[in-house]
Amino acid sequence: MDDLRDRYLGLIAEAGDEAGIEDLRVRALGKKGEISGLMKTLGGMSPEERQEKGPKLNALKTEIADALAARKASLADAALEKRLQTEWLDVTLPTRPARQGSIHPISQVTEEIVAIFADMGFSVAEGPQVESDWYNFDALNIPGHHPARAEMDTFYTHRAPGDNRPPHVLRTHTSPVQIRSMEANGAPIRIICPGRVYRADYDQTHTPMFHQIEGLAIGTDITMAHLKWVLEESLSAFFGTKVKTRFRASHFPFTEPSAEVDIQCSWQDGTVKVGEGDDWLEVLGSGMVHPKVLKNAGIDPEKYQGFAFGMGIDRLAMLKYGIPDLRAFFESDLRWLRHYGFAALDVPTLRAETV
Ligand code: PHE
């Protein structure tokens, strides 16, 4: 019995994995195992012999079972220890940069401008981009023969053959939204109309699609002085610095009198700085809404008057963020993208050779 004990204890100590332990358990304690076999011999013994051998055999059985369990546990501990050492994770490592989308610069600037005018009591109005020639031209006092129609490089849609109505146009400015809003809501009115406009024009400072914001304020006693104050305040808020404006006499068919508005700026090494220096830069068109336009929109010009202005969002965005070429918006100028934190640019494997 002692031999048996020593042999099994030795084998158990050498067992290298769980399968080996199980194998030994079956060999010693299984139904046909060696120790189970010895237990069976107890039945054929004399009572005295059984009394002597019984407890010994039971103790042996318990000892072997305990040794098996202990070895099994220590093998499991060792396996866990090994995993812990090979599979460790440094939770203090910085995370990998995630690619993130971000708002388009034009949308951002539009939101900035809309927020400034919202503070002054202007609400947002919108209109269609495919517009009738009535809203885009006639209602704004631009009749069919008017040179302004040719100047605006209008995109026309096609009518079906035999349909002789004037074709629709891609709106050339946001001014038709003035008419639609006055028709719908009457006066008094104070609105700001951001949106896309289209002209057949393409060079460093012009793209066939660009963005404007129209402003309109109609009341019983609104004057050009209000216009000047509103523009100076809003442009100063937009550029984050006091911006002086200069009104130059001009002509728009839908305003009388009309003024083009310049802002104070300086040029240094080809870059422009707004709000300082003795140069001037044109940023928008404006004027007092023409009585004919009020009438066309169903408003009594004897009772109401007011101002309107239209400015290019792209131009203002370029000035604020120092982009020299308008096409940057369409050809993804990297300075723009960086300015707005496009993470993809900073992942080396995604960076183009030319960067
Ligand atoms: N609609 C004019 C343009 O696109 C701008 C403008 C708007 C001028 C309102 C005066 C009043 O050039």
Short mmCIF file of C-alpha atoms and ligand atoms in Angstrom, two decimals:
data_model
loop_
_atom_site.label_atom_id
_atom_site.label_comp_id
_atom_site.label_asym_id
_atom_site.label_seq_id
_atom_site.Cartn_x
_atom_site.Cartn_y
_atom_site.Cartn_z
CA MET A 1 0.00 0.00 0.00
CA ASP A 2 2.85 2.35 0.76
CA ASP A 3 4.35 1.60 -2.64
CA LEU A 4 1.08 2.41 -4.27
CA ARG A 5 0.85 5.65 -2.33
CA ASP A 6 4.38 6.76 -3.22
CA ARG A 7 3.93 5.84 -6.87
CA TYR A 8 0.71 7.87 -7.23
CA LEU A 9 1.99 10.84 -5.27
CA GLY A 10 5.03 10.86 -7.54
CA LEU A 11 2.94 10.64 -10.69
CA ILE A 12 0.61 13.38 -9.48
CA ALA A 13 3.54 15.71 -8.74
CA GLU A 14 4.80 15.16 -12.29
CA ALA A 15 1.44 15.60 -14.04
CA GLY A 16 1.79 18.55 -16.42
CA ASP A 17 -1.80 19.40 -17.26
CA GLU A 18 -5.44 18.80 -16.40
CA ALA A 19 -5.74 15.88 -18.78
CA GLY A 20 -2.85 14.13 -17.02
CA ILE A 21 -4.55 14.63 -13.64
CA GLU A 22 -7.81 13.20 -14.94
CA ASP A 23 -5.95 10.22 -16.35
CA LEU A 24 -4.39 9.52 -12.95
CA ARG A 25 -7.72 9.95 -11.18
CA VAL A 26 -9.29 7.28 -13.40
CA ARG A 27 -6.33 4.97 -12.94
CA ALA A 28 -6.41 5.25 -9.12
CA LEU A 29 -9.96 6.09 -8.11
CA GLY A 30 -12.07 5.23 -11.15
CA LYS A 31 -14.47 2.31 -11.11
CA LYS A 32 -11.76 -0.02 -12.33
CA GLY A 33 -8.95 1.92 -10.64
CA GLU A 34 -6.24 0.40 -8.52
CA ILE A 35 -7.42 1.83 -5.22
CA SER A 36 -11.06 1.05 -6.00
CA GLY A 37 -9.90 -2.52 -6.72
CA LEU A 38 -8.28 -2.73 -3.28
CA MET A 39 -11.44 -1.38 -1.65
CA LYS A 40 -13.38 -4.21 -3.24
CA THR A 41 -11.09 -6.78 -1.61
CA LEU A 42 -12.31 -5.57 1.83
CA GLY A 43 -15.52 -7.63 1.34
CA GLY A 44 -13.61 -10.89 1.24
CA MET A 45 -11.55 -10.17 4.40
CA SER A 46 -12.03 -11.37 7.91
CA PRO A 47 -13.57 -8.77 10.24
CA GLU A 48 -10.24 -8.27 12.02
CA GLU A 49 -8.31 -7.81 8.85
CA ARG A 50 -10.99 -5.49 7.51
CA GLN A 51 -10.85 -3.41 10.67
CA GLU A 52 -7.16 -2.97 10.27
CA LYS A 53 -7.00 -2.37 6.49
CA GLY A 54 -10.31 -0.51 6.03
CA PRO A 55 -9.30 2.80 7.65
CA LYS A 56 -5.88 2.68 6.01
CA LEU A 57 -7.37 2.20 2.59
CA ASN A 58 -9.87 4.98 3.18
CA ALA A 59 -7.09 7.30 4.32
CA LEU A 60 -5.10 6.41 1.21
CA LYS A 61 -8.09 7.10 -1.01
CA THR A 62 -8.61 10.49 0.64
CA GLU A 63 -4.93 11.36 0.42
CA ILE A 64 -4.74 10.57 -3.28
CA ALA A 65 -7.99 12.48 -3.99
CA ASP A 66 -6.65 15.51 -2.08
CA ALA A 67 -3.32 15.34 -3.88
CA LEU A 68 -5.11 15.23 -7.24
CA ALA A 69 -7.26 18.26 -6.32
CA ALA A 70 -4.28 20.24 -5.02
CA ARG A 71 -2.21 19.53 -8.14
CA LYS A 72 -5.15 20.46 -10.33
CA ALA A 73 -5.57 23.76 -8.53
CA SER A 74 -1.90 24.62 -8.73
CA LEU A 75 -1.80 23.80 -12.46
CA ALA A 76 -4.78 26.14 -12.97
CA ASP A 77 -3.05 28.88 -10.97
CA ALA A 78 0.10 28.50 -13.04
CA ALA A 79 -1.88 28.66 -16.28
CA LEU A 80 -3.64 31.81 -15.10
CA GLU A 81 -0.35 33.37 -14.05
CA LYS A 82 1.10 32.64 -17.46
CA ARG A 83 -1.89 34.23 -19.21
CA LEU A 84 -1.67 37.27 -16.97
CA GLN A 85 1.94 37.70 -17.97
CA THR A 86 1.49 37.29 -21.70
CA GLU A 87 -1.88 38.94 -22.16
CA TRP A 88 -1.43 42.11 -20.13
CA LEU A 89 -2.91 45.35 -21.24
CA ASP A 90 -1.48 48.80 -20.56
CA VAL A 91 -4.57 50.84 -19.81
CA THR A 92 -2.45 53.98 -19.48
CA LEU A 93 -1.56 53.98 -23.22
CA PRO A 94 -3.10 56.88 -25.13
CA THR A 95 -6.06 55.94 -27.31
CA ARG A 96 -5.79 55.79 -31.10
CA PRO A 97 -7.09 58.92 -32.74
CA ALA A 98 -10.66 58.40 -33.95
CA ARG A 99 -11.68 59.94 -37.25
CA GLN A 100 -14.33 62.52 -36.68
CA GLY A 101 -16.56 64.44 -38.99
CA SER A 102 -17.05 68.14 -38.48
CA ILE A 103 -19.38 70.86 -39.61
CA HIS A 104 -18.58 72.39 -43.03
CA PRO A 105 -16.98 75.83 -42.79
CA ILE A 106 -19.78 77.40 -44.84
CA SER A 107 -22.41 75.93 -42.53
CA GLN A 108 -20.44 77.16 -39.53
CA VAL A 109 -20.18 80.71 -40.87
CA THR A 110 -23.86 80.71 -41.84
CA GLU A 111 -24.76 79.70 -38.31
CA GLU A 112 -22.52 82.42 -36.87
CA ILE A 113 -24.17 85.11 -39.00
CA VAL A 114 -27.70 83.85 -38.38
CA ALA A 115 -27.03 83.85 -34.62
CA ILE A 116 -25.83 87.47 -34.74
CA PHE A 117 -28.96 88.61 -36.58
CA ALA A 118 -31.20 86.49 -34.36
CA ASP A 119 -29.94 88.61 -31.46
CA MET A 120 -31.17 91.68 -33.34
CA GLY A 121 -34.65 90.23 -33.78
CA PHE A 122 -34.32 88.82 -37.31
CA SER A 123 -35.89 85.44 -37.99
CA VAL A 124 -34.77 82.98 -40.66
CA ALA A 125 -36.69 82.60 -43.93
CA GLU A 126 -35.95 80.25 -46.80
CA GLY A 127 -37.04 79.87 -50.40
CA PRO A 128 -36.58 77.54 -53.39
CA GLN A 129 -33.33 77.35 -55.34
CA VAL A 130 -35.17 76.71 -58.60
CA GLU A 131 -37.13 79.93 -58.89
CA SER A 132 -39.63 81.45 -61.31
CA ASP A 133 -38.38 84.42 -63.30
CA TRP A 134 -41.10 86.47 -61.60
CA TYR A 135 -39.63 86.04 -58.12
CA ASN A 136 -36.01 86.14 -59.22
CA PHE A 137 -36.38 89.14 -61.55
CA ASP A 138 -39.72 90.85 -62.35
CA ALA A 139 -41.04 91.20 -58.81
CA LEU A 140 -37.68 92.73 -57.88
CA ASN A 141 -38.15 95.38 -60.56
CA ILE A 142 -35.85 93.67 -63.06
CA PRO A 143 -37.98 93.46 -66.23
CA GLY A 144 -37.18 91.20 -69.19
CA HIS A 145 -35.04 93.66 -71.11
CA HIS A 146 -33.09 94.84 -68.05
CA PRO A 147 -29.29 94.52 -68.37
CA ALA A 148 -29.11 93.09 -64.83
CA ARG A 149 -30.54 89.85 -66.22
CA ALA A 150 -27.59 89.49 -68.57
CA GLU A 151 -25.09 90.61 -65.94
CA MET A 152 -26.17 87.88 -63.58
CA ASP A 153 -25.10 85.01 -65.88
CA THR A 154 -28.27 83.14 -65.13
CA PHE A 155 -28.72 79.38 -65.44
CA TYR A 156 -32.05 78.70 -67.17
CA THR A 157 -34.02 75.46 -67.09
CA HIS A 158 -35.68 74.04 -70.21
CA ARG A 159 -39.38 74.12 -70.94
CA ALA A 160 -41.02 71.29 -72.87
CA PRO A 161 -41.22 71.97 -76.64
CA GLY A 162 -44.30 74.09 -77.30
CA ASP A 163 -44.44 75.44 -73.74
CA ASN A 164 -43.83 79.13 -74.20
CA ARG A 165 -43.87 80.24 -70.59
CA PRO A 166 -40.63 81.84 -69.42
CA PRO A 167 -38.22 79.21 -68.12
CA HIS A 168 -37.47 78.77 -64.44
CA VAL A 169 -34.02 79.80 -63.29
CA LEU A 170 -31.53 78.74 -60.66
CA ARG A 171 -31.92 81.73 -58.37
CA THR A 172 -29.11 84.21 -58.93
CA HIS A 173 -29.48 85.80 -55.50
CA THR A 174 -31.44 85.36 -52.27
CA SER A 175 -33.54 88.49 -52.95
CA PRO A 176 -36.58 86.48 -54.22
CA VAL A 177 -37.00 85.27 -50.63
CA GLN A 178 -37.79 88.92 -49.73
CA ILE A 179 -40.81 88.84 -52.03
CA ARG A 180 -42.01 85.44 -50.89
CA SER A 181 -41.70 86.40 -47.22
CA MET A 182 -43.48 89.75 -47.61
CA GLU A 183 -46.26 88.04 -49.56
CA ALA A 184 -46.65 85.37 -46.90
CA ASN A 185 -46.29 87.50 -43.77
CA GLY A 186 -46.90 91.14 -44.70
CA ALA A 187 -45.31 94.00 -42.76
CA PRO A 188 -43.73 94.75 -40.38
CA ILE A 189 -41.10 92.12 -41.06
CA ARG A 190 -37.52 91.43 -40.07
CA ILE A 191 -35.89 88.41 -41.73
CA ILE A 192 -32.56 86.94 -42.68
CA CYS A 193 -32.43 84.47 -45.61
CA PRO A 194 -29.36 82.26 -46.00
CA GLY A 195 -29.03 79.96 -48.98
CA ARG A 196 -27.38 78.76 -52.15
CA VAL A 197 -27.35 80.91 -55.28
CA TYR A 198 -26.07 80.20 -58.79
CA ARG A 199 -24.32 82.11 -61.55
CA ALA A 200 -22.46 80.86 -64.62
CA ASP A 201 -19.09 82.16 -63.49
CA TYR A 202 -15.85 80.45 -62.49
CA ASP A 203 -12.47 81.98 -61.56
CA GLN A 204 -10.37 82.60 -58.47
CA THR A 205 -13.05 84.64 -56.74
CA HIS A 206 -16.22 83.18 -58.32
CA THR A 207 -17.83 79.76 -58.27
CA PRO A 208 -21.01 78.75 -60.11
CA MET A 209 -22.70 77.96 -56.80
CA PHE A 210 -22.12 80.17 -53.80
CA HIS A 211 -23.98 81.33 -50.71
CA GLN A 212 -25.70 84.55 -49.78
CA ILE A 213 -27.52 85.96 -46.82
CA GLU A 214 -30.30 88.36 -47.53
CA GLY A 215 -31.55 90.75 -44.86
CA LEU A 216 -34.86 92.59 -44.91
CA ALA A 217 -36.42 94.96 -42.38
CA ILE A 218 -39.72 96.68 -43.19
CA GLY A 219 -41.63 98.97 -40.81
CA THR A 220 -43.31 102.33 -40.73
CA ASP A 221 -40.19 104.37 -39.96
CA ILE A 222 -37.11 102.35 -40.86
CA THR A 223 -34.36 104.48 -42.39
CA MET A 224 -30.95 104.09 -43.96
CA ALA A 225 -29.41 105.02 -40.61
CA HIS A 226 -30.84 101.79 -39.19
CA LEU A 227 -29.30 99.92 -42.11
CA LYS A 228 -25.88 101.36 -41.41
CA TRP A 229 -26.10 100.61 -37.68
CA VAL A 230 -27.30 97.04 -38.23
CA LEU A 231 -24.50 96.32 -40.72
CA GLU A 232 -21.75 97.85 -38.60
CA GLU A 233 -22.90 96.00 -35.50
CA SER A 234 -23.32 92.66 -37.22
CA LEU A 235 -20.05 92.80 -39.17
CA SER A 236 -18.18 93.81 -36.01
CA ALA A 237 -19.75 90.88 -34.15
CA PHE A 238 -18.85 88.52 -36.99
CA PHE A 239 -15.20 89.59 -37.25
CA GLY A 240 -14.82 89.98 -33.49
CA THR A 241 -13.45 93.51 -33.83
CA LYS A 242 -14.88 96.96 -34.43
CA VAL A 243 -15.43 97.19 -38.19
CA LYS A 244 -15.95 100.57 -39.89
CA THR A 245 -18.18 100.57 -42.95
CA ARG A 246 -18.30 102.87 -45.96
CA PHE A 247 -21.40 103.30 -48.10
CA ARG A 248 -20.84 103.96 -51.81
CA ALA A 249 -23.71 105.11 -54.01
CA SER A 250 -24.70 102.30 -56.36
CA HIS A 251 -27.61 100.93 -58.30
CA PHE A 252 -29.82 97.91 -57.79
CA PRO A 253 -33.22 97.81 -59.50
CA PHE A 254 -34.88 96.66 -56.25
CA THR A 255 -33.53 99.36 -53.93
CA GLU A 256 -33.65 103.17 -54.03
CA PRO A 257 -31.33 104.63 -52.96
CA SER A 258 -28.79 101.82 -53.24
CA ALA A 259 -25.38 101.47 -51.67
CA GLU A 260 -22.52 99.09 -51.90
CA VAL A 261 -20.91 98.61 -48.53
CA ASP A 262 -17.17 98.39 -47.95
CA ILE A 263 -15.43 97.41 -44.74
CA GLN A 264 -12.21 98.87 -43.40
CA CYS A 265 -9.17 96.66 -43.92
CA SER A 266 -5.41 96.56 -44.44
CA TRP A 267 -3.32 94.57 -46.92
CA GLN A 268 -0.03 93.11 -45.73
CA ASP A 269 2.05 90.75 -47.89
CA GLY A 270 -1.00 89.77 -49.86
CA THR A 271 -3.17 89.00 -46.83
CA VAL A 272 -6.04 91.13 -45.77
CA LYS A 273 -6.88 92.16 -42.20
CA VAL A 274 -10.37 93.37 -41.43
CA GLY A 275 -11.04 96.23 -39.00
CA GLU A 276 -7.74 98.14 -39.38
CA GLY A 277 -5.79 100.17 -41.96
CA ASP A 278 -6.94 102.59 -44.66
CA ASP A 279 -8.10 100.24 -47.39
CA TRP A 280 -11.68 99.30 -48.13
CA LEU A 281 -13.14 96.03 -49.30
CA GLU A 282 -16.59 95.59 -50.81
CA VAL A 283 -18.64 92.98 -48.97
CA LEU A 284 -22.29 93.57 -49.75
CA GLY A 285 -25.06 95.35 -51.63
CA SER A 286 -27.86 97.18 -49.88
CA GLY A 287 -30.44 99.94 -50.04
CA MET A 288 -33.95 101.08 -49.20
CA VAL A 289 -36.47 98.66 -50.69
CA HIS A 290 -37.94 100.13 -53.91
CA PRO A 291 -41.65 101.08 -53.61
CA LYS A 292 -42.40 98.96 -56.69
CA VAL A 293 -40.94 95.93 -54.95
CA LEU A 294 -43.09 96.51 -51.86
CA LYS A 295 -46.15 96.83 -54.10
CA ASN A 296 -45.28 93.65 -56.02
CA ALA A 297 -45.16 91.82 -52.68
CA GLY A 298 -48.53 93.22 -51.58
CA ILE A 299 -47.26 95.85 -49.14
CA ASP A 300 -48.45 99.47 -49.19
CA PRO A 301 -45.42 101.67 -50.00
CA GLU A 302 -47.29 104.72 -48.67
CA LYS A 303 -47.35 103.16 -45.23
CA TYR A 304 -44.21 101.03 -45.07
CA GLN A 305 -40.57 101.37 -45.94
CA GLY A 306 -37.38 99.60 -45.02
CA PHE A 307 -33.98 98.31 -45.99
CA ALA A 308 -32.55 95.22 -47.61
CA PHE A 309 -29.06 93.90 -48.04
CA GLY A 310 -27.39 90.88 -49.56
CA MET A 311 -23.97 89.52 -48.71
CA GLY A 312 -21.83 86.63 -49.87
CA ILE A 313 -21.22 84.08 -47.13
CA ASP A 314 -18.24 82.51 -48.89
CA ARG A 315 -16.54 85.90 -49.21
CA LEU A 316 -17.08 86.70 -45.53
CA ALA A 317 -15.80 83.27 -44.51
CA MET A 318 -12.66 83.75 -46.62
CA LEU A 319 -12.02 87.11 -45.04
CA LYS A 320 -12.54 85.85 -41.52
CA TYR A 321 -10.37 82.76 -41.91
CA GLY A 322 -7.83 84.07 -44.43
CA ILE A 323 -8.51 81.86 -47.45
CA PRO A 324 -7.30 83.50 -50.68
CA ASP A 325 -9.10 81.34 -53.24
CA LEU A 326 -12.83 80.76 -53.21
CA ARG A 327 -12.35 77.40 -54.92
CA ALA A 328 -10.80 76.15 -51.70
CA PHE A 329 -14.31 75.30 -50.58
CA PHE A 330 -14.82 72.95 -53.46
CA GLU A 331 -11.34 71.52 -53.89
CA SER A 332 -10.82 70.95 -50.17
CA ASP A 333 -7.99 73.37 -49.42
CA LEU A 334 -6.08 71.74 -46.56
CA ARG A 335 -5.81 74.95 -44.56
CA TRP A 336 -9.57 74.97 -44.30
CA LEU A 337 -9.75 71.36 -43.35
CA ARG A 338 -7.03 71.75 -40.72
CA HIS A 339 -8.62 74.87 -39.36
CA TYR A 340 -11.74 72.88 -38.68
CA GLY A 341 -9.88 69.90 -37.28
CA PHE A 342 -10.37 67.23 -39.92
CA ALA A 343 -8.54 64.44 -38.05
CA ALA A 344 -7.95 62.33 -41.15
CA LEU A 345 -5.19 64.73 -42.22
CA ASP A 346 -3.11 63.88 -39.19
CA VAL A 347 -3.18 60.13 -39.65
CA PRO A 348 0.05 59.58 -41.64
CA THR A 349 -1.19 56.59 -43.63
CA LEU A 350 -4.10 58.60 -44.90
CA ARG A 351 -2.07 61.63 -45.86
CA ALA A 352 -1.58 62.26 -49.54
CA GLU A 353 1.95 62.54 -50.95
CA THR A 354 1.47 66.14 -51.87
CA VAL A 355 0.67 67.39 -48.37
N1 PHE B 1 -29.27 90.78 -54.62
C1 PHE B 1 -28.09 91.61 -54.75
C2 PHE B 1 -26.96 90.77 -55.39
O1 PHE B 1 -27.04 89.58 -55.37
C3 PHE B 1 -27.63 92.10 -53.40
C4 PHE B 1 -28.61 93.03 -52.77
C5 PHE B 1 -29.57 92.55 -51.91
C6 PHE B 1 -28.55 94.38 -53.00
C7 PHE B 1 -30.49 93.40 -51.32
C8 PHE B 1 -29.43 95.26 -52.42
C9 PHE B 1 -30.41 94.75 -51.57
O2 PHE B 1 -26.02 91.32 -55.91
#
